[in-house]
Tab-separated table of C-alpha atoms in Angstrom:
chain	number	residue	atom	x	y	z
A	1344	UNK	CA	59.318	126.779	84.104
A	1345	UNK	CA	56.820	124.607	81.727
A	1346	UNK	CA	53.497	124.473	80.816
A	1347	UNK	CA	51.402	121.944	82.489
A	1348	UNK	CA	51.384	118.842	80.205
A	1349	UNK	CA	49.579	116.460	82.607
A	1350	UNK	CA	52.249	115.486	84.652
A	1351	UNK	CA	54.435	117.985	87.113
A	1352	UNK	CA	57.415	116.582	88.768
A	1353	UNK	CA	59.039	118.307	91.889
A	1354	UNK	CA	60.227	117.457	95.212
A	1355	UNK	CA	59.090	118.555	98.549
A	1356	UNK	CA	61.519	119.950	100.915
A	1357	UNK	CA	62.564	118.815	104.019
A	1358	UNK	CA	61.038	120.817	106.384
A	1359	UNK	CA	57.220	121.204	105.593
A	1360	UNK	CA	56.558	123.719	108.230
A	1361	UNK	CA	56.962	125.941	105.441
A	1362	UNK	CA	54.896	126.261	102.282
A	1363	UNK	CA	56.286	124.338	99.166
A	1364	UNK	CA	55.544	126.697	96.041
A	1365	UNK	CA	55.754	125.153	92.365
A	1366	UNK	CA	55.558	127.356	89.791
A	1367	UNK	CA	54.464	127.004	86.043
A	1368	UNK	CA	54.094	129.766	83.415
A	1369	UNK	CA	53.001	129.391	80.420
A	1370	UNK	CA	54.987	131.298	77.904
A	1371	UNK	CA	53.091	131.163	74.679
A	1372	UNK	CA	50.323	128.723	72.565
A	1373	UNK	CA	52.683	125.909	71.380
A	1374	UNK	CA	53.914	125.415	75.355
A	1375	UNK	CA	50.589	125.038	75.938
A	1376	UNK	CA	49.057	121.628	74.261
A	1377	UNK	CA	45.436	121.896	73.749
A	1378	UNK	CA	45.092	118.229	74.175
A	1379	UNK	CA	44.808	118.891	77.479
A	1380	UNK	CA	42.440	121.780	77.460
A	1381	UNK	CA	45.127	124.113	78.383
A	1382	UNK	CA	44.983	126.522	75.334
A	1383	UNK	CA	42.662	129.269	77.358
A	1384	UNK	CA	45.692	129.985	79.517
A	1385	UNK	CA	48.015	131.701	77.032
A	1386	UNK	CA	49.903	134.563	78.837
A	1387	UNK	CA	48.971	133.190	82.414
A	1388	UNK	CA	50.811	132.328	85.120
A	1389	UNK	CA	49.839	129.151	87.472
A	1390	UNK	CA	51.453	129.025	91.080
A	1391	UNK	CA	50.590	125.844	93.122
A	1392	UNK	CA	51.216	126.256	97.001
A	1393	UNK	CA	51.083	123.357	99.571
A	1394	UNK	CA	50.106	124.422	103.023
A	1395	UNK	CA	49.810	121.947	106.091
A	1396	UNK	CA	47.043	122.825	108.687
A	1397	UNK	CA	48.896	125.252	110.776
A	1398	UNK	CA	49.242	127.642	108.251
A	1399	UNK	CA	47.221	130.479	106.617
A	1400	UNK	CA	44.649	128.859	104.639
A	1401	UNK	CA	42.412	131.899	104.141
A	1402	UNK	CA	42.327	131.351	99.988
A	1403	UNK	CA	41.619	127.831	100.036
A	1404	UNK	CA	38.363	128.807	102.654
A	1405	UNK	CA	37.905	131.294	100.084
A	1406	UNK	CA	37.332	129.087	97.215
A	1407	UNK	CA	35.782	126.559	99.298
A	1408	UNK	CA	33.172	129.122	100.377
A	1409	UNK	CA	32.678	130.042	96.878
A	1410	UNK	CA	31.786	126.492	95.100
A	1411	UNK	CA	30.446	125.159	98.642
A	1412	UNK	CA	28.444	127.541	100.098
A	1413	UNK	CA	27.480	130.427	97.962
A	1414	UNK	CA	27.197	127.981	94.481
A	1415	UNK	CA	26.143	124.964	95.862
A	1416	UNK	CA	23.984	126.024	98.399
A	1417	UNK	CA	25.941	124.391	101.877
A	1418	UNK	CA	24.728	126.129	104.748
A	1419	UNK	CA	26.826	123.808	107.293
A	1420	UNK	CA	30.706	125.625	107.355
A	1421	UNK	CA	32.906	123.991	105.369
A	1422	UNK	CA	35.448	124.215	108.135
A	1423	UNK	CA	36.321	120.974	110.055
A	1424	UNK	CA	38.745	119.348	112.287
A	1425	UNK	CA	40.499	117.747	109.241
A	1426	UNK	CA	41.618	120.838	108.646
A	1427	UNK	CA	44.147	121.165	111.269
A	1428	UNK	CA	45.818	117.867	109.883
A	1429	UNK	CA	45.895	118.144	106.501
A	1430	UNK	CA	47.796	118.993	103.988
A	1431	UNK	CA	46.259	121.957	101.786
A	1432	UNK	CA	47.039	122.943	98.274
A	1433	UNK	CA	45.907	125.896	96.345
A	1434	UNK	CA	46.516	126.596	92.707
A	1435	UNK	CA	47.061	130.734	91.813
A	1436	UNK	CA	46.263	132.007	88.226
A	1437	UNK	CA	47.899	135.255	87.943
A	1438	UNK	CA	47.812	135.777	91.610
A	1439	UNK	CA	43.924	134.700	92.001
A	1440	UNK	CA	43.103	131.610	94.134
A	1441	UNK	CA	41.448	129.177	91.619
A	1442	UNK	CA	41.130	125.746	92.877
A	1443	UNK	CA	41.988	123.869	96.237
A	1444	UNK	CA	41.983	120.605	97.925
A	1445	UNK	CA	43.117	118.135	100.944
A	1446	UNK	CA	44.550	115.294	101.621
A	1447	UNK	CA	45.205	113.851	105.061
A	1448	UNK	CA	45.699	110.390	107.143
A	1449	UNK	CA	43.083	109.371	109.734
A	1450	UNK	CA	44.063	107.749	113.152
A	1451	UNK	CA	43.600	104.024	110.939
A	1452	UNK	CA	46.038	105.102	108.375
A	1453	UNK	CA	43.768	105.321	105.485
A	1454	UNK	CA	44.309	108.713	103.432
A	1455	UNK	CA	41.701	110.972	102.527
A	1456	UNK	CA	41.247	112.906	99.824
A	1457	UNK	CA	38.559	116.006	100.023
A	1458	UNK	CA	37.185	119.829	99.412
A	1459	UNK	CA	37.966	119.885	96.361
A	1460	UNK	CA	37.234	122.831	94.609
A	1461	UNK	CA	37.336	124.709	91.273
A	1462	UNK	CA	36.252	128.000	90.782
A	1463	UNK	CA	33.448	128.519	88.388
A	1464	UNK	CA	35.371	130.565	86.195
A	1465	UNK	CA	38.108	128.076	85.685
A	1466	UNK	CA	36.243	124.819	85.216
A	1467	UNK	CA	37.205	122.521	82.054
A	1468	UNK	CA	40.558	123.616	82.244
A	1469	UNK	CA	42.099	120.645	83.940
A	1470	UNK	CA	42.523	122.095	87.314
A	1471	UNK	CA	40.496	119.264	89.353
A	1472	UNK	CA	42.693	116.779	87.092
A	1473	UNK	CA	45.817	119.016	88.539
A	1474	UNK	CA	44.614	119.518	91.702
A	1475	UNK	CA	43.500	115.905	92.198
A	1476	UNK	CA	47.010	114.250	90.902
A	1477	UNK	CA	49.243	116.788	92.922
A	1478	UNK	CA	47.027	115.631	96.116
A	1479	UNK	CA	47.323	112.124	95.203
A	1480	UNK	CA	51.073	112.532	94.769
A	1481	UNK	CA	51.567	114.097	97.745
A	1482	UNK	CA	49.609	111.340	99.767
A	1483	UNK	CA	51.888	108.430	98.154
A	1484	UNK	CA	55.235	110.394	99.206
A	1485	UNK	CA	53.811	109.728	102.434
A	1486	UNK	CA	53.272	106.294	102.262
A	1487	UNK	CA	49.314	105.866	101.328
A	1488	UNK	CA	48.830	102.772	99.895
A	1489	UNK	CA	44.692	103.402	99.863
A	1490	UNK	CA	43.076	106.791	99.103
A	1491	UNK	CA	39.638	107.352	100.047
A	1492	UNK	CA	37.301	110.653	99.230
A	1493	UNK	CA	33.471	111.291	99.711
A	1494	UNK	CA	31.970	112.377	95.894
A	1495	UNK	CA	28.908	114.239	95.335
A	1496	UNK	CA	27.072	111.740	92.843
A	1497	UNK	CA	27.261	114.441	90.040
A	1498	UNK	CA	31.033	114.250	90.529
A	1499	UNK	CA	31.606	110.586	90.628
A	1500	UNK	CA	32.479	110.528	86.360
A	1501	UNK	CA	35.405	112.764	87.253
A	1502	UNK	CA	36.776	110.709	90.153
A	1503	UNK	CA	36.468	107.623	88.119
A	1504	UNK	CA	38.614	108.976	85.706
A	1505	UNK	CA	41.311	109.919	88.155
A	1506	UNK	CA	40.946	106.020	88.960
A	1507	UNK	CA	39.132	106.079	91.343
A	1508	UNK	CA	36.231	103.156	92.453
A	1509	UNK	CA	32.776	103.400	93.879
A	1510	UNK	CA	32.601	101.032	96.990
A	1511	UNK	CA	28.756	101.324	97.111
A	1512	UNK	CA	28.175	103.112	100.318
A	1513	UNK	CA	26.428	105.964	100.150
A	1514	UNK	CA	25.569	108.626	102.511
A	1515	UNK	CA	24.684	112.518	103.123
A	1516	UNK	CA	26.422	115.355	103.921
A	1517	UNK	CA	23.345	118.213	104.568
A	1518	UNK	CA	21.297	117.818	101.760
A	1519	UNK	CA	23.557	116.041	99.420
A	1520	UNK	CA	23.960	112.388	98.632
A	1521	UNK	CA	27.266	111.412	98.404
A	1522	UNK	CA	29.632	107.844	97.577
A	1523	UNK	CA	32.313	106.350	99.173
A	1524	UNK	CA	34.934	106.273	96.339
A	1525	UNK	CA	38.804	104.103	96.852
A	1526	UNK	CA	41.856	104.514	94.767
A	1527	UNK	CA	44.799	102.003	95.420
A	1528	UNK	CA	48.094	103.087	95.122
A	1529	UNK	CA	51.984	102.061	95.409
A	1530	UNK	CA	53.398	104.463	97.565
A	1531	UNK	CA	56.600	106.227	96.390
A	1532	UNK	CA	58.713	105.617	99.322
A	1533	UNK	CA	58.910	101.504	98.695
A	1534	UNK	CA	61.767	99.467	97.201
């Protein structure tokens, strides 16, 4: 087990009816380089579970309820029919659900990144960063070649640096004004 550095590598098994766990402790301050804003996490441990949309997603509601509803003020649920088709990830500190995120493909193909939350508690810690890069690697092992998400407007200087573009269109979700944002990508599984 390593420290997060900015990149993780793993594979995903086979069969992903079952939840694919990567783990990454962080043993002391010198495994954990505070380039990346990582140096708050001495002594922790950081679990990352993928869960598709048959399985128990009960933290990942949790922290979406959290940043969505109670912070931000949604009063729509944050529940949706995406749900059931995506692909779910949830990162653990010590045991604690602390960020989570989705990615799934629509009926046209395109792949769609979304809910993506961080706990307030462990913001500027590089966990969006994390949780947006796992997603994104996840969505190219399945072929995307386009990645699309919905950013609140506040947000959209975080997604850009992820690489990803404003296309211009702009619309609302309850009270919020949000962009259209597209990330191209080379998907892992072509020669």
């Amino acid at each position: 087990m390593t420290a997060y550095n900015g990149t993780v590598k793993s594979t995903r098994p086979p069969d992903r009816s079952r939840p694919h766990v990567l783990s990454i402790a962080a043993v002391n301050d010198a495994a954990m380089p505070s380039a990346v804003g990582w140096r708050r996490f001495w002594r922790t441990f950081m679990e990352i579970r993928f869960f598709n949309g048959r399985d128990d997603l009960t933290d990942a509601f949790f922290v979406r309820d959290e940043v969505f509803t109670k912070e931000q003020g949604f009063t729509i649920p944050d529940v949706d029919a995406f749900d059931a088709i995506s692909d779910h990830m949830v990162v653990y500190i010590d045991g604690k659900p602390a960020a989570t995120g989705r990615v799934y493909r629509d009926e046209s193909g395109a792949f769609h990144i979304g809910r993506i939350a961080v706990l307030k508690q462990y913001r500027a810690r590089q966990l969006g960063r994390l949780v947006m890069e796992r997603l994104e690697v996840l969505a190219r092992e399945q072929g995307a070649e386009k990645i699309v998400l919905g950013a609140q407007l506040y947000a959209i200087p975080f997604y850009e640096k992820c690489g990803f573009t404003g296309t211009g269109e702009r619309f609302f979700e309850e009270f919020c004004e949000h962009e259209t944002l597209v990330k191209t990508v080379t998907p892992f599984n072509r020669t």
